[in-house]
Amino acid sequence: SLQDHLRQVREHERRLRQKYEDQQAELELLERRVHEAESCLARSRADAQAVIESANAYDRRQREKELEEREAKEERSNRRPGNMGPLEYSLKLREEAQGIVDKVSVLLPIEVRRSSSPEREP
């Protein structure tokens, strides 16, 4: 009958509305979860970038430190070649300085010239 058919249609409509409301609630829940996941990913990304920046800064400081140590070592080795001790090195420098003085002393007037550097006490 028509009344039975109408009642079936209304019951079907009620079930469809209920299904729609249930799905709407589930959709809202899923949207919240997606938003929370996006927020978590953004925080994780920011944390990861901070870690990478710290690691890069550490690496940069290490390279600078190694370079400074290498330069200091080269400077020390340039000042004292080989296994020369401080005394041997100062004698070598004194000889080099005397050689330079001897070379330029010819440019000085005769009365200013000296024959050599005075001897020093050990």
Short mmCIF file of N, CA and C in Angstrom, two decimals, residues 34-121:
data_model
loop_
_atom_site.label_atom_id
_atom_site.label_comp_id
_atom_site.label_asym_id
_atom_site.label_seq_id
_atom_site.Cartn_x
_atom_site.Cartn_y
_atom_site.Cartn_z
N VAL A 34 44.18 15.30 10.95
CA VAL A 34 45.09 15.80 9.90
C VAL A 34 45.74 17.10 10.35
N HIS A 35 44.96 18.00 10.93
CA HIS A 35 45.50 19.27 11.42
C HIS A 35 46.56 19.02 12.51
N GLU A 36 46.27 18.11 13.44
CA GLU A 36 47.23 17.77 14.49
C GLU A 36 48.51 17.17 13.89
N ALA A 37 48.33 16.30 12.89
CA ALA A 37 49.49 15.68 12.24
C ALA A 37 50.33 16.74 11.52
N GLU A 38 49.67 17.69 10.84
CA GLU A 38 50.40 18.76 10.17
C GLU A 38 51.17 19.62 11.17
N SER A 39 50.54 19.91 12.30
CA SER A 39 51.22 20.68 13.34
C SER A 39 52.43 19.93 13.87
N CYS A 40 52.25 18.65 14.10
CA CYS A 40 53.35 17.81 14.59
C CYS A 40 54.49 17.76 13.57
N LEU A 41 54.14 17.62 12.30
CA LEU A 41 55.16 17.62 11.24
C LEU A 41 55.90 18.95 11.19
N ALA A 42 55.18 20.05 11.34
CA ALA A 42 55.82 21.37 11.32
C ALA A 42 56.80 21.51 12.48
N ARG A 43 56.38 21.05 13.67
CA ARG A 43 57.29 21.10 14.82
C ARG A 43 58.51 20.20 14.61
N SER A 44 58.26 19.00 14.09
CA SER A 44 59.36 18.07 13.83
C SER A 44 60.32 18.64 12.80
N ARG A 45 59.77 19.28 11.79
CA ARG A 45 60.61 19.90 10.75
C ARG A 45 61.47 21.00 11.35
N ALA A 46 60.85 21.84 12.18
CA ALA A 46 61.59 22.93 12.82
C ALA A 46 62.68 22.37 13.73
N ASP A 47 62.35 21.32 14.48
CA ASP A 47 63.36 20.67 15.34
C ASP A 47 64.49 20.09 14.51
N ALA A 48 64.14 19.44 13.41
CA ALA A 48 65.17 18.83 12.54
C ALA A 48 66.06 19.91 11.94
N GLN A 49 65.46 21.02 11.53
CA GLN A 49 66.26 22.11 10.98
C GLN A 49 67.20 22.68 12.03
N ALA A 50 66.73 22.79 13.27
CA ALA A 50 67.58 23.29 14.35
C ALA A 50 68.75 22.34 14.58
N VAL A 51 68.48 21.05 14.54
CA VAL A 51 69.54 20.06 14.72
C VAL A 51 70.56 20.17 13.58
N ILE A 52 70.07 20.28 12.37
CA ILE A 52 70.96 20.40 11.20
C ILE A 52 71.80 21.67 11.30
N GLU A 53 71.17 22.79 11.68
CA GLU A 53 71.91 24.04 11.83
C GLU A 53 72.97 23.92 12.92
N SER A 54 72.62 23.26 14.02
CA SER A 54 73.61 23.05 15.09
C SER A 54 74.76 22.19 14.61
N ALA A 55 74.44 21.13 13.89
CA ALA A 55 75.49 20.24 13.36
C ALA A 55 76.38 20.99 12.37
N ASN A 56 75.78 21.80 11.51
CA ASN A 56 76.56 22.59 10.56
C ASN A 56 77.46 23.59 11.28
N ALA A 57 76.92 24.24 12.31
CA ALA A 57 77.72 25.20 13.09
C ALA A 57 78.87 24.47 13.78
N TYR A 58 78.60 23.30 14.32
CA TYR A 58 79.65 22.51 14.98
C TYR A 58 80.74 22.14 13.97
N ASP A 59 80.32 21.64 12.79
CA ASP A 59 81.28 21.28 11.75
C ASP A 59 82.11 22.49 11.34
N ARG A 60 81.46 23.64 11.19
CA ARG A 60 82.15 24.86 10.81
C ARG A 60 83.19 25.25 11.87
N ARG A 61 82.79 25.18 13.15
CA ARG A 61 83.73 25.49 14.23
C ARG A 61 84.90 24.52 14.24
N GLN A 62 84.62 23.23 14.00
CA GLN A 62 85.68 22.24 13.97
C GLN A 62 86.66 22.52 12.83
N ARG A 63 86.13 22.83 11.64
CA ARG A 63 87.00 23.15 10.51
C ARG A 63 87.84 24.39 10.80
N GLU A 64 87.21 25.42 11.39
CA GLU A 64 87.96 26.64 11.74
C GLU A 64 89.05 26.33 12.75
N LYS A 65 88.71 25.51 13.74
CA LYS A 65 89.69 25.14 14.77
C LYS A 65 90.84 24.36 14.15
N GLU A 66 90.53 23.40 13.28
CA GLU A 66 91.57 22.62 12.63
C GLU A 66 92.46 23.52 11.77
N LEU A 67 91.83 24.46 11.05
CA LEU A 67 92.59 25.38 10.22
C LEU A 67 93.51 26.25 11.08
N GLU A 68 92.99 26.77 12.19
CA GLU A 68 93.80 27.59 13.08
C GLU A 68 94.96 26.77 13.64
N GLU A 69 94.69 25.53 14.04
CA GLU A 69 95.76 24.67 14.56
C GLU A 69 96.81 24.40 13.49
N ARG A 70 96.36 24.13 12.26
CA ARG A 70 97.28 23.88 11.17
C ARG A 70 98.14 25.11 10.89
N GLU A 71 97.48 26.29 10.86
CA GLU A 71 98.21 27.54 10.61
C GLU A 71 99.21 27.82 11.73
N ALA A 72 98.79 27.58 12.97
CA ALA A 72 99.69 27.81 14.10
C ALA A 72 100.87 26.85 14.03
N LYS A 73 100.61 25.61 13.65
CA LYS A 73 101.69 24.62 13.54
C LYS A 73 102.65 25.03 12.42
N GLU A 74 102.08 25.47 11.28
CA GLU A 74 102.93 25.92 10.18
C GLU A 74 103.75 27.13 10.59
N GLU A 75 103.12 28.04 11.30
CA GLU A 75 103.83 29.24 11.75
C GLU A 75 104.98 28.86 12.69
N ARG A 76 104.70 27.94 13.60
CA ARG A 76 105.76 27.48 14.51
C ARG A 76 106.88 26.79 13.74
N SER A 77 106.50 25.96 12.77
CA SER A 77 107.53 25.25 12.01
C SER A 77 108.28 26.20 11.10
N ASN A 78 107.65 27.26 10.64
CA ASN A 78 108.34 28.25 9.81
C ASN A 78 109.32 29.05 10.64
N ARG A 79 108.98 29.27 11.88
CA ARG A 79 109.87 30.04 12.74
C ARG A 79 111.10 29.22 13.11
N ARG A 80 110.91 27.95 13.35
CA ARG A 80 112.03 27.09 13.72
C ARG A 80 112.02 25.89 12.80
N PRO A 81 112.81 25.94 11.73
CA PRO A 81 112.79 24.83 10.78
C PRO A 81 113.37 23.55 11.37
N GLY A 82 112.85 22.45 10.89
CA GLY A 82 113.35 21.15 11.30
C GLY A 82 113.23 20.89 12.78
N ASN A 83 114.22 20.21 13.32
CA ASN A 83 114.24 19.89 14.74
C ASN A 83 115.13 20.86 15.51
N MET A 84 115.30 22.06 14.97
CA MET A 84 116.15 23.05 15.60
C MET A 84 115.58 23.48 16.94
N GLY A 85 116.46 23.53 17.92
CA GLY A 85 116.04 24.05 19.21
C GLY A 85 116.09 25.57 19.19
N PRO A 86 115.61 26.21 20.24
CA PRO A 86 115.59 27.67 20.26
C PRO A 86 116.99 28.29 20.15
N LEU A 87 117.99 27.68 20.77
CA LEU A 87 119.35 28.22 20.73
C LEU A 87 119.93 28.13 19.32
N GLU A 88 119.78 26.95 18.69
CA GLU A 88 120.28 26.79 17.33
C GLU A 88 119.58 27.74 16.37
N TYR A 89 118.29 27.87 16.57
CA TYR A 89 117.52 28.75 15.68
C TYR A 89 117.95 30.21 15.86
N SER A 90 118.19 30.64 17.10
CA SER A 90 118.61 32.03 17.31
C SER A 90 120.00 32.26 16.73
N LEU A 91 120.88 31.27 16.80
CA LEU A 91 122.20 31.41 16.18
C LEU A 91 122.07 31.54 14.67
N LYS A 92 121.19 30.74 14.08
CA LYS A 92 120.96 30.81 12.64
C LYS A 92 120.43 32.18 12.25
N LEU A 93 119.45 32.69 13.01
CA LEU A 93 118.91 34.01 12.72
C LEU A 93 119.98 35.08 12.88
N ARG A 94 120.82 34.94 13.87
CA ARG A 94 121.90 35.92 14.10
C ARG A 94 122.85 35.93 12.92
N GLU A 95 123.18 34.74 12.41
CA GLU A 95 124.05 34.65 11.24
C GLU A 95 123.41 35.30 10.02
N GLU A 96 122.12 35.05 9.83
CA GLU A 96 121.40 35.65 8.70
C GLU A 96 121.40 37.17 8.83
N ALA A 97 121.12 37.66 10.06
CA ALA A 97 121.11 39.12 10.28
C ALA A 97 122.49 39.70 10.03
N GLN A 98 123.55 39.02 10.46
CA GLN A 98 124.92 39.51 10.24
C GLN A 98 125.22 39.56 8.75
N GLY A 99 124.73 38.57 8.01
CA GLY A 99 124.93 38.56 6.55
C GLY A 99 124.26 39.76 5.91
N ILE A 100 123.06 40.09 6.36
CA ILE A 100 122.35 41.24 5.81
C ILE A 100 123.08 42.53 6.17
N VAL A 101 123.54 42.63 7.41
CA VAL A 101 124.28 43.82 7.84
C VAL A 101 125.55 43.97 7.01
N ASP A 102 126.25 42.87 6.77
CA ASP A 102 127.47 42.91 5.97
C ASP A 102 127.17 43.41 4.55
N LYS A 103 126.07 42.97 3.99
CA LYS A 103 125.71 43.37 2.62
C LYS A 103 125.38 44.85 2.54
N VAL A 104 124.66 45.38 3.54
CA VAL A 104 124.26 46.79 3.46
C VAL A 104 125.29 47.73 4.06
N SER A 105 126.27 47.20 4.77
CA SER A 105 127.26 48.08 5.41
C SER A 105 128.11 48.82 4.38
N VAL A 106 128.19 48.27 3.19
CA VAL A 106 128.95 48.96 2.14
C VAL A 106 128.28 50.26 1.76
N LEU A 107 127.01 50.41 2.06
CA LEU A 107 126.28 51.64 1.75
C LEU A 107 126.50 52.72 2.80
N LEU A 108 127.03 52.35 3.97
CA LEU A 108 127.25 53.30 5.05
C LEU A 108 128.61 53.98 4.90
N PRO A 109 128.72 55.20 5.47
CA PRO A 109 130.04 55.83 5.45
C PRO A 109 131.03 54.97 6.24
N ILE A 110 132.30 55.06 5.91
CA ILE A 110 133.34 54.21 6.49
C ILE A 110 133.40 54.35 8.01
N GLU A 111 133.25 55.55 8.56
CA GLU A 111 133.37 55.72 10.01
C GLU A 111 132.22 55.08 10.78
N VAL A 112 131.09 54.81 10.13
CA VAL A 112 129.94 54.21 10.81
C VAL A 112 130.01 52.69 10.76
N ARG A 113 130.71 52.14 9.82
CA ARG A 113 130.76 50.69 9.65
C ARG A 113 131.41 50.01 10.84
N ARG A 114 130.90 48.84 11.12
CA ARG A 114 131.52 47.98 12.13
C ARG A 114 131.94 46.70 11.44
N SER A 115 132.90 46.06 12.00
CA SER A 115 133.35 44.83 11.37
C SER A 115 132.35 43.70 11.58
N SER A 116 131.77 43.61 12.78
CA SER A 116 130.79 42.56 13.04
C SER A 116 130.06 42.88 14.33
N SER A 117 129.08 42.08 14.61
CA SER A 117 128.30 42.23 15.84
C SER A 117 129.17 41.83 17.01
N PRO A 118 129.04 42.52 18.16
CA PRO A 118 129.87 42.12 19.31
C PRO A 118 129.51 40.72 19.76
N GLU A 119 130.52 40.01 20.24
CA GLU A 119 130.28 38.67 20.75
C GLU A 119 129.47 38.76 22.03
N ARG A 120 128.65 37.78 22.25
CA ARG A 120 127.80 37.75 23.44
C ARG A 120 128.24 36.61 24.33
N GLU A 121 127.97 36.81 25.60
CA GLU A 121 128.29 35.76 26.59
C GLU A 121 127.22 34.67 26.50
#
